[in-house]
Coordinates of C-alpha atoms in Angstrom, one line a residue:
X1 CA 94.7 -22.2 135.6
X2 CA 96.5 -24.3 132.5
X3 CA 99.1 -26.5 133.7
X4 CA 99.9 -29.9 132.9
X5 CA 100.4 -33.1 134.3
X6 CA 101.0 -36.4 133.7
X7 CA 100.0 -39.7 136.1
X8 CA 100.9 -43.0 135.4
X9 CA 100.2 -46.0 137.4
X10 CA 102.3 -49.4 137.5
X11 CA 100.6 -52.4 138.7
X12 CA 100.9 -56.0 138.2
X13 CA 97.6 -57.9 136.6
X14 CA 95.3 -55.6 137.9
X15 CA 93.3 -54.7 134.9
X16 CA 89.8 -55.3 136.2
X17 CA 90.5 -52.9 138.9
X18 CA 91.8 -49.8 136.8
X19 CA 88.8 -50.6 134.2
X20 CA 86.2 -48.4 135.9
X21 CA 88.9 -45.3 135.9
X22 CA 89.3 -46.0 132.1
X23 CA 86.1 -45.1 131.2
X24 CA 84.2 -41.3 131.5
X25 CA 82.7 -40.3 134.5
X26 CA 80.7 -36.9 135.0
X27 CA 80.4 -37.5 139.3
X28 CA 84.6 -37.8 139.2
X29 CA 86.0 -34.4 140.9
X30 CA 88.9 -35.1 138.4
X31 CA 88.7 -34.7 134.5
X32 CA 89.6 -37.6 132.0
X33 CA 89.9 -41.4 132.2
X34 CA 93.1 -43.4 132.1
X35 CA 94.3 -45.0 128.8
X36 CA 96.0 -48.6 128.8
X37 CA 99.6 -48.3 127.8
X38 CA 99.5 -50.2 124.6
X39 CA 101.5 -53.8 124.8
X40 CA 102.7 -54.1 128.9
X41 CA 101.6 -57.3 129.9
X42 CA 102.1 -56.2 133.5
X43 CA 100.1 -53.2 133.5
X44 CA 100.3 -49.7 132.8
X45 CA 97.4 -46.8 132.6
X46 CA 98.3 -42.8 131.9
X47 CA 96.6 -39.9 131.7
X48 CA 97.4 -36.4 131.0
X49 CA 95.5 -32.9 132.8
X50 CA 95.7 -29.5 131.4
X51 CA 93.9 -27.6 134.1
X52 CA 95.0 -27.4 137.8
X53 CA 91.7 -27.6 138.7
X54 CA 90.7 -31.1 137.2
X55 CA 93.3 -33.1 139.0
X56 CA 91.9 -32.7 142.6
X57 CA 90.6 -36.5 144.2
X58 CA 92.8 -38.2 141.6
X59 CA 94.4 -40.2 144.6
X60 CA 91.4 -40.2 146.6
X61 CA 90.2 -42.7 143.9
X62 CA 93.0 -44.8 143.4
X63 CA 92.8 -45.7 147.1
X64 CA 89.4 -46.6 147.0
X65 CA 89.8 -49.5 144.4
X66 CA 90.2 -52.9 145.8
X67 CA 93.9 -53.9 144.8
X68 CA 94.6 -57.6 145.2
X69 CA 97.8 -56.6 145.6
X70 CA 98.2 -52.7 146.6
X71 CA 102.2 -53.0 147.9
X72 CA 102.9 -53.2 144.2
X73 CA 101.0 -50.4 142.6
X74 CA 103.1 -47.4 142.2
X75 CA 102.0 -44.4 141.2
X76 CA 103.7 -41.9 139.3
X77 CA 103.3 -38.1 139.2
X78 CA 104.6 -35.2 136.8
X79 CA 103.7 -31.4 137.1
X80 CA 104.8 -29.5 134.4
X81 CA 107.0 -27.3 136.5
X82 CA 108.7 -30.5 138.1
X83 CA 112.1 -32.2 137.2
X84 CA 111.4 -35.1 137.0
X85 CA 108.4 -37.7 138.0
X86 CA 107.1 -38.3 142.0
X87 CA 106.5 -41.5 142.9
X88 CA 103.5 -42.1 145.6
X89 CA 102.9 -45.9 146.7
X90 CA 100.4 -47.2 149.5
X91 CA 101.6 -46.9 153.0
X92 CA 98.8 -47.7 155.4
X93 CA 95.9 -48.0 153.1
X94 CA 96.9 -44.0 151.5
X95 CA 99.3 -43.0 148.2
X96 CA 102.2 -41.1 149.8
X97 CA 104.8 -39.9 147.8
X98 CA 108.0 -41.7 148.4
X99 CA 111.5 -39.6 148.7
X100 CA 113.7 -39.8 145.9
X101 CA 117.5 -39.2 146.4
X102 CA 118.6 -36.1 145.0
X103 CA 115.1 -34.4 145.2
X104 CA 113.0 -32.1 147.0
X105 CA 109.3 -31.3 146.9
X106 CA 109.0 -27.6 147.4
X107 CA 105.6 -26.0 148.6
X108 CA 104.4 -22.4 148.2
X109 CA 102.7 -20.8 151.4
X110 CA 99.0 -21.7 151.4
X111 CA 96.5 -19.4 149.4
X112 CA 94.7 -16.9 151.9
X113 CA 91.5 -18.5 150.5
X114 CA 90.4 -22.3 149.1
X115 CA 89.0 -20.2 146.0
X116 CA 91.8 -21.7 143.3
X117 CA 92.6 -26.0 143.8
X118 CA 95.7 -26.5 145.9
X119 CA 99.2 -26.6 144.6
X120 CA 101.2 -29.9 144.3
X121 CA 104.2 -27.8 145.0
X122 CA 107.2 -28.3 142.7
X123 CA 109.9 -31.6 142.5
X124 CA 112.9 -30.1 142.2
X125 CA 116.3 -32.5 141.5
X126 CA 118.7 -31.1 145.1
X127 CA 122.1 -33.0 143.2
X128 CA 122.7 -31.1 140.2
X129 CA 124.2 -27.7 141.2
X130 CA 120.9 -25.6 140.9
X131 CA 121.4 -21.8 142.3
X132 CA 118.0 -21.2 142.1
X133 CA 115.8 -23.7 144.1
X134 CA 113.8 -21.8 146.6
X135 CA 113.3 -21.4 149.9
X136 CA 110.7 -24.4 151.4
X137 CA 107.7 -23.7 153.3
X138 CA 107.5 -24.8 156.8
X139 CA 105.0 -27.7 156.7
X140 CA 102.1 -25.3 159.0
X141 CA 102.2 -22.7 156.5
X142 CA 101.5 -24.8 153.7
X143 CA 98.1 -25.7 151.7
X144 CA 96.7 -28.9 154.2
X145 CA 94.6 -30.3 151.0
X146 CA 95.6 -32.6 148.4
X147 CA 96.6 -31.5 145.3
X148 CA 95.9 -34.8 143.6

């Protein structure tokens, strides 16, 4: 299914560990590789999806590098369908998204089967008067995998 995403990740000097996502990789479960945004000396990588399906692990692999300093990488998270950007940062050795004031994730029920990849759900802004945001899945009906 087409739909796009963006992901950027924010973290200070940690070059040598993002350098192995920033090149291709066939054994990846995601598509891609993250690009260097050009002339942040703190660091700054992005990448852009245009299928649903070659997002999926995303995450998983950002965990698994070895930050020196992993309380400072932020991670940054835009579905197409979304208002504005979620932000994910480590909490106990995973990415969690954070809440954001004024915003709500909002999950669909969970597919009958795992045929199509999960849904990330939408990030809708809650403070600006929308009529139309919709009702939220209770957290047991919703897809247990990852989206990212």
């Amino acid at each position: 299914m087409s739909r796009m995403a963006q992901v950027l990740v924010l973290a200070r000097y940690e070059d040598e560990v993002m350098e192995p996502l920033t090149r291709h990789d066939e054994t990846r479960t995601w598509r891609g590789w993250f690009e260097r945004i050009p002339d942040w000396f703190v660091g700054g990588w992005y990448l852009e999806f245009y299928r649903e399906s070659q997002r999926a692990g995303i995450l998983k692999d950002l965990e698994a590098l070895p930050w020196s300093q992993p309380e400072c990488v932020q991670v940054m998270l835009h579905d197409e369908e979304d208002d504005c950007f979620g932000l994910w940062m480590f909490r106990d050795g995973k990415l969690v998204e954070l809440p954001i004031p004024g915003t709500e994730r909002f999950h669909p029920p969970a597919p009958a089967t795992q045929e199509y990849a999960p849904s990330p759900g939408s990030l809708f802004r809650t403070d600006v008067g929308h009529t139309w945001l919709p009702e939220q899945t209770p957290p047991a009906l919703r897809d247990p995998r990852r989206a990212w």
